[in-house]
Coordinates of C-alpha atoms and ligand atoms in Angstrom, one line a residue:
M1 CA 51.1 137.5 241.6
T2 CA 54.6 136.3 242.0
L3 CA 56.4 136.0 238.4
K4 CA 58.2 132.6 238.1
I5 CA 61.5 133.2 237.0
G6 CA 64.1 130.2 235.0
V7 CA 67.6 131.3 234.9
I8 CA 69.6 129.7 232.1
G9 CA 73.6 130.0 233.3
T10 CA 74.7 129.9 237.0
G11 CA 78.2 131.6 236.5
A12 CA 79.1 134.8 238.0
I13 CA 76.2 137.0 237.2
G14 CA 73.8 134.0 237.0
R15 CA 74.5 133.6 240.7
D16 CA 74.1 137.1 241.6
H17 CA 71.1 137.5 239.7
I18 CA 69.5 134.5 241.6
R19 CA 70.3 135.9 245.1
R20 CA 68.9 139.5 243.9
I21 CA 65.6 138.1 242.8
N22 CA 65.0 135.8 245.9
E23 CA 66.7 137.7 248.5
V24 CA 66.4 141.7 247.4
L25 CA 63.8 142.4 245.0
T26 CA 59.9 141.6 245.4
G27 CA 57.2 140.2 243.3
A28 CA 59.3 137.4 241.7
K29 CA 61.0 134.3 242.5
V30 CA 63.5 131.8 241.0
V31 CA 61.9 128.5 240.3
A32 CA 64.1 126.7 237.9
V33 CA 67.9 127.1 236.7
A34 CA 69.8 125.5 233.8
D35 CA 73.5 125.2 233.1
V36 CA 75.6 122.7 231.1
F37 CA 77.6 122.3 234.2
E38 CA 76.1 120.4 237.1
A39 CA 77.8 122.0 240.0
G40 CA 76.4 125.8 239.7
P41 CA 72.6 124.3 239.5
K42 CA 73.0 121.8 242.1
A43 CA 74.3 124.7 244.6
M44 CA 71.3 126.8 243.5
A45 CA 68.8 123.8 244.5
E46 CA 70.5 123.2 247.8
K47 CA 70.5 127.0 248.6
Y48 CA 66.7 127.8 247.0
G49 CA 65.1 124.7 246.4
V50 CA 64.9 125.4 242.4
K51 CA 64.4 122.8 239.7
T52 CA 67.6 122.0 237.7
Y53 CA 67.9 121.7 234.1
K54 CA 71.0 120.7 232.0
N55 CA 69.1 122.1 228.9
G56 CA 68.0 126.0 228.5
E57 CA 65.2 124.9 226.0
E58 CA 63.9 122.4 228.6
L59 CA 63.9 125.0 231.2
V60 CA 62.3 127.8 228.9
N61 CA 59.2 125.5 228.0
D62 CA 58.6 124.4 231.5
P63 CA 55.0 125.5 232.3
E64 CA 55.8 126.8 235.6
V65 CA 58.5 129.4 234.3
D66 CA 56.8 132.7 233.6
A67 CA 60.0 134.3 232.6
V68 CA 63.7 133.8 231.6
V69 CA 66.6 135.3 232.5
V70 CA 69.7 134.4 230.2
T71 CA 73.1 134.6 231.8
T72 CA 75.2 132.5 229.7
P73 CA 78.1 133.5 227.7
G74 CA 77.3 135.9 224.8
F75 CA 77.9 133.2 222.0
A76 CA 75.1 131.2 223.7
H77 CA 72.4 134.1 224.2
K78 CA 70.6 133.9 220.6
D79 CA 69.5 130.3 221.0
S80 CA 67.9 130.9 224.3
V81 CA 66.3 134.3 223.5
L82 CA 64.9 132.9 220.2
Q83 CA 63.7 129.9 222.5
A84 CA 61.8 132.1 224.7
I85 CA 60.3 134.5 222.0
A86 CA 59.0 131.1 220.5
A87 CA 57.4 129.9 223.7
G88 CA 55.9 133.6 224.3
K89 CA 57.9 134.4 227.5
A90 CA 59.4 137.6 228.3
V91 CA 63.2 137.1 228.5
F92 CA 65.8 139.3 230.2
V93 CA 69.1 138.6 228.5
E94 CA 72.4 139.7 229.7
K95 CA 74.7 141.8 227.5
P96 CA 75.5 141.5 224.6
L97 CA 72.5 140.6 223.2
A98 CA 74.4 138.4 220.9
T99 CA 77.9 138.6 219.6
T100 CA 77.2 139.7 216.0
A101 CA 74.6 142.0 214.5
T102 CA 73.4 139.4 212.1
D103 CA 72.3 137.3 215.0
C104 CA 70.9 140.4 216.8
K105 CA 69.1 141.0 213.8
E106 CA 67.5 137.7 213.7
I107 CA 66.2 138.3 217.2
V108 CA 64.8 141.4 216.4
D109 CA 63.1 139.8 213.2
A110 CA 61.7 137.0 215.3
E111 CA 60.5 139.4 218.0
I112 CA 58.5 141.8 215.5
A113 CA 57.3 138.5 213.8
S114 CA 55.8 137.4 217.3
G115 CA 53.9 140.5 217.3
K116 CA 54.9 140.9 221.1
H117 CA 57.5 143.0 223.2
L118 CA 59.5 140.2 225.1
V119 CA 63.1 141.1 225.0
Q120 CA 65.1 143.4 227.5
V121 CA 68.7 143.5 227.4
G122 CA 71.0 143.9 230.6
F123 CA 72.4 147.5 229.9
M124 CA 72.1 148.4 233.5
R125 CA 74.1 151.4 233.2
R126 CA 70.9 153.2 232.0
Y127 CA 69.8 152.5 235.6
D128 CA 72.8 154.1 237.3
K129 CA 72.1 156.6 239.5
G130 CA 75.2 158.6 238.5
Y131 CA 74.7 158.4 234.8
N132 CA 71.0 159.5 234.9
Q133 CA 72.3 162.5 236.8
V134 CA 74.5 163.3 234.0
K135 CA 71.9 163.1 231.5
D136 CA 69.4 165.0 233.5
M137 CA 72.0 168.0 233.5
L138 CA 72.8 167.6 229.7
D139 CA 69.0 167.5 228.9
S140 CA 68.6 170.7 230.9
G141 CA 70.4 172.5 228.2
E142 CA 72.5 174.5 230.8
F143 CA 75.7 173.3 229.5
G144 CA 75.1 173.6 225.9
A145 CA 75.8 170.9 223.3
P146 CA 78.1 168.3 224.2
L147 CA 81.4 168.2 222.0
M148 CA 83.4 165.5 223.4
L149 CA 83.4 162.4 226.0
H150 CA 86.5 161.2 227.5
C151 CA 85.8 157.8 229.1
T152 CA 87.6 155.0 230.8
H153 CA 86.7 151.2 231.4
R154 CA 89.4 149.8 233.7
N155 CA 89.3 146.2 235.1
P156 CA 91.7 144.9 237.5
E157 CA 92.6 141.9 235.4
V158 CA 90.8 139.5 232.8
G159 CA 91.3 135.4 232.4
T160 CA 93.7 134.4 229.5
S161 CA 90.9 133.3 227.2
Y162 CA 90.0 136.9 227.1
T163 CA 90.9 138.0 223.6
T164 CA 91.2 141.5 221.7
P165 CA 87.5 141.2 220.3
M166 CA 86.0 140.8 223.7
A167 CA 87.3 144.0 224.6
V168 CA 84.5 145.3 222.4
H169 CA 81.8 142.6 223.0
D170 CA 82.3 142.1 226.9
T171 CA 83.5 145.2 228.0
A172 CA 83.1 148.3 225.7
I173 CA 79.7 147.0 225.2
H174 CA 78.4 149.1 227.9
E175 CA 79.8 152.3 226.9
I176 CA 78.7 151.7 223.2
D177 CA 75.0 151.6 224.6
V178 CA 75.1 154.1 227.4
L179 CA 76.9 156.9 225.8
H180 CA 74.7 157.3 222.8
W181 CA 71.8 157.1 225.2
L182 CA 73.6 159.8 227.6
V183 CA 73.9 162.4 224.5
D184 CA 70.9 161.2 222.5
D185 CA 72.5 160.6 219.4
E186 CA 73.6 158.1 216.9
Y187 CA 76.9 156.6 216.1
E188 CA 78.3 157.6 212.5
S189 CA 81.8 155.9 212.6
A190 CA 84.5 153.7 214.8
Q191 CA 88.1 153.8 214.9
V192 CA 90.6 151.9 217.3
I193 CA 94.0 152.7 218.3
M194 CA 96.7 150.2 220.1
P195 CA 99.3 151.7 222.2
G196 CA 102.1 149.1 223.1
S197 CA 100.4 146.1 225.1
T198 CA 100.8 145.9 229.0
K199 CA 103.4 143.1 230.4
Y200 CA 100.3 141.4 231.9
S201 CA 98.6 140.7 228.6
H202 CA 99.3 137.9 226.1
S203 CA 99.4 137.3 222.3
E204 CA 96.2 137.1 221.6
L205 CA 95.0 140.3 223.7
K206 CA 95.8 143.8 222.9
D207 CA 95.5 145.7 226.2
P208 CA 95.0 148.7 226.5
Q209 CA 93.2 150.1 223.3
I210 CA 91.4 153.3 222.9
M211 CA 88.4 153.1 221.0
L212 CA 87.3 156.3 219.1
L213 CA 83.3 156.9 218.0
R214 CA 82.0 159.7 216.2
T215 CA 78.2 160.6 216.6
K216 CA 76.3 161.8 213.8
K217 CA 75.8 165.4 215.6
G218 CA 79.8 165.3 215.4
I219 CA 80.4 164.4 219.0
C220 CA 83.7 162.7 219.3
I221 CA 84.1 159.9 222.2
D222 CA 87.2 158.5 223.4
V223 CA 87.0 155.2 225.2
E224 CA 90.3 153.5 227.0
V225 CA 89.6 149.9 227.6
F226 CA 92.2 148.7 229.8
V227 CA 91.4 145.0 231.4
N228 CA 94.6 144.4 233.0
C229 CA 95.2 147.8 234.5
K230 CA 95.8 145.8 238.0
F231 CA 95.0 148.8 240.5
G232 CA 90.9 148.6 240.4
Y233 CA 87.7 148.8 238.5
D234 CA 87.8 152.3 237.1
I235 CA 84.8 153.8 235.1
N236 CA 85.0 157.2 234.3
C237 CA 82.9 159.5 231.7
E238 CA 83.7 163.4 231.4
V239 CA 81.2 165.2 229.0
V240 CA 82.8 168.3 227.6
C241 CA 79.9 170.9 226.5
E242 CA 79.9 174.1 225.1
D243 CA 79.2 175.8 228.5
G244 CA 80.8 173.4 230.9
V245 CA 82.1 169.9 232.0
V246 CA 79.6 167.3 233.6
K247 CA 81.4 164.3 235.2
L248 CA 80.1 160.9 236.3
P249 CA 80.5 160.7 240.0
A250 CA 82.6 158.0 241.6
P251 CA 81.2 156.3 244.3
A252 CA 81.6 157.9 247.5
T253 CA 84.4 156.5 249.9
P254 CA 86.0 157.9 252.9
T255 CA 89.2 159.9 252.5
I256 CA 92.0 158.7 254.3
R257 CA 95.0 160.8 255.8
K258 CA 97.6 158.3 256.7
N259 CA 101.5 157.5 256.4
G260 CA 102.0 161.1 254.8
L261 CA 99.4 160.3 252.1
L262 CA 95.9 161.4 251.4
S263 CA 93.9 159.0 249.9
T264 CA 90.4 157.3 248.8
G265 CA 89.4 154.0 248.1
I266 CA 88.6 152.8 244.5
E267 CA 86.2 149.6 243.6
T268 CA 87.9 146.5 242.4
D269 CA 84.8 144.1 241.4
W270 CA 82.3 145.0 238.8
K271 CA 79.4 143.5 240.9
N272 CA 79.8 146.4 243.4
R273 CA 80.5 149.4 241.3
F274 CA 77.0 148.9 239.8
I275 CA 75.1 147.0 242.3
D276 CA 72.1 149.6 242.9
S277 CA 71.9 149.7 239.1
Y278 CA 71.5 145.8 238.8
D279 CA 69.0 146.0 241.5
T280 CA 67.0 148.8 240.1
E281 CA 67.0 147.4 236.4
L282 CA 65.8 143.8 237.3
Q283 CA 63.3 145.3 239.8
A284 CA 62.0 147.3 236.8
W285 CA 62.1 144.2 234.4
I286 CA 60.0 142.4 237.0
N287 CA 57.4 145.2 237.5
S288 CA 57.0 145.6 233.7
T289 CA 57.1 141.9 232.8
K290 CA 54.0 141.6 235.0
K291 CA 52.4 144.3 232.9
G292 CA 53.1 142.7 229.8
E293 CA 55.4 145.4 228.9
V294 CA 59.2 146.3 228.0
N295 CA 60.4 149.4 229.2
G296 CA 64.1 148.9 229.5
P297 CA 66.6 148.4 226.6
T298 CA 65.0 146.7 223.7
A299 CA 66.3 143.9 221.2
W300 CA 66.7 146.9 218.9
D301 CA 69.0 148.7 221.6
G302 CA 71.1 145.2 221.4
Y303 CA 70.8 145.4 217.6
L304 CA 72.3 149.0 217.6
A305 CA 75.2 148.1 220.1
A306 CA 76.2 145.1 218.1
V307 CA 76.2 146.8 214.7
T308 CA 78.4 149.4 216.6
A309 CA 80.6 146.6 218.0
D310 CA 80.9 145.0 214.6
A311 CA 82.4 148.2 213.3
L312 CA 85.1 148.3 216.4
V313 CA 86.1 144.8 216.1
K314 CA 86.5 145.4 212.2
A315 CA 88.8 148.7 213.1
Q316 CA 90.8 146.9 215.9
A317 CA 92.0 145.0 212.5
S318 CA 92.0 147.6 210.0
G319 CA 93.2 150.2 212.2
A320 CA 91.0 152.4 209.5
I321 CA 87.9 154.5 210.4
E322 CA 85.0 152.2 209.7
Q323 CA 81.4 153.4 209.2
I324 CA 78.4 152.5 211.2
V325 CA 75.1 152.0 209.5
T326 CA 72.1 150.9 211.3
G327 CA 69.2 151.6 209.2
E328 CA 65.9 152.7 210.3
M329 CA 64.1 151.6 213.7
P330 CA 61.3 149.5 213.1
A331 CA 57.8 151.1 213.8
F332 CA 57.3 147.8 216.2
Y333 CA 60.1 149.5 218.6
K334 CA 59.2 153.5 218.5
K335 CA 57.5 154.8 221.4
Ligands
NAI401 P1 80.2 132.5 233.6 O1 81.2 132.2 232.4 O2 80.7 133.0 235.0 O3 79.2 132.2 233.6 C1 78.5 131.5 232.5 C2 77.5 130.2 232.8 O4 76.9 129.9 231.9 C3 78.7 129.0 233.0 O5 78.1 128.5 234.3 C4 78.5 128.3 232.2 O6 78.6 126.8 232.5 C5 76.9 128.4 231.4 N1 76.7 128.2 230.1 C6 77.6 128.2 229.2 N2 76.7 127.8 227.9 C7 75.7 127.5 228.6 C8 74.4 127.0 227.4 N3 74.5 127.0 226.3 N4 73.3 126.8 228.3 C9 73.2 126.8 229.8 N5 74.5 127.2 230.5 C10 75.7 127.6 229.7 O7 79.8 134.4 232.7 P2 79.5 135.4 233.6 O8 80.6 136.6 234.0 O9 78.3 135.1 234.4 O10 79.0 136.4 232.3 C11 77.5 135.7 231.8 C12 76.9 136.7 230.9 O11 76.6 137.9 231.5 C13 77.8 137.5 229.6 O12 76.9 137.8 228.6 C14 78.4 138.7 230.1 O13 78.8 139.3 229.2 C15 77.4 139.1 230.9 N6 77.7 139.8 232.3 C16 77.1 141.0 232.5 C17 77.7 141.9 233.5 C18 77.0 143.3 233.6 O14 77.7 144.0 234.1 N7 75.8 143.7 232.9 C19 78.7 141.4 234.3 C20 79.2 140.3 234.0 C21 78.7 139.4 233.2
ISE402 C1 81.8 142.0 232.5 O1 81.5 141.1 231.6 C2 81.0 143.2 232.7 O2 80.0 143.2 232.1 C3 81.3 144.2 233.4 O3 80.2 145.0 233.9 C4 82.4 144.9 232.9 O4 82.5 146.1 233.2 C5 83.5 143.9 232.6 O5 84.5 144.6 231.7 C6 83.0 142.7 231.5 O6 84.2 141.8 231.6

């Protein structure tokens, strides 16, 4: 059976996921798309012959749509996810699940009340080969307990509507999710240190920022978020353990000797850096949705990330160490 998918939001990643579902992955096809602007759906209809909607709710309730992919901006996620849950349809929602912990909790409560596992969040780094290699090494016990993580999340540049809290909700949200998963721990507190801003920033964006997280086992994590670094898309993660250091592998590129320089390329576009992870993530979601299961990051994972994000956003303003209190995982999400 081919899973018939409706996609809400035909911007950058929406179009990329539509391409991936229709041209790369197996077992599914996109049959409908929705966007508040006509241009995106029109282009997708010309390319793939899909139905078009202006309104996400109509798409969700289209009987031909078996499952929904939400790729609108974060502030619009909650409504579409709640509509999908109300319709009893599986929904893959890009990160963040929603932009506040309160909104994420509403989704969690609605999913539990529906009695069905329906929501998966687009934390694709959990599917990345490099992070999985690091996790396997840490889990082997060979390196002892992890003590510190040094990470960077650098983007070449962002648009002028990108503001200080977005460094957390849009950008560091990936590290928030993947790092506690990597070391199998929970966050306890958050702090943000602001160096002087780059000349490429503006009055509403402090850039770069250093985000500090402490876990319940006492692991100290620093994440440099620098979204106008200019030189490339540079994701690093080094785990310092009792008996050694494990570093996330960088994508392999040829080493060049030329003009008196020894150099290697660096990725510039997030779409390419994690291209294999997006493919693996969505293929796994298609396969599990067909079995009526959710095997990837759940709404509860989205909620945990949002609680941590809220603490980091508070810390951006206060400069203080803010506590992270999540509460017990509901039995519904325990495996
Ligand atoms: P975008 O701004 O390029 O596209 C968003 C699209 O949604 C636009 O076409 C807009 O017209 C449409 N839209 C806005 N509100 C809508 C509504 N209420 N109903 C229907 N359509 C609506 O944004 P982009 O970069 O594609 O990001 C979309 C989402 O994907 C965000 O949540 C973002 O954080 C996430 N994302 C995830 C990435 C990842 O690595 N997992 C990478 C890039 C984005
Ligand atoms: C973007 O929205 C993404 O999700 C990318 O993966 C991330 O690296 C980038 O910083 C975000 O702006």
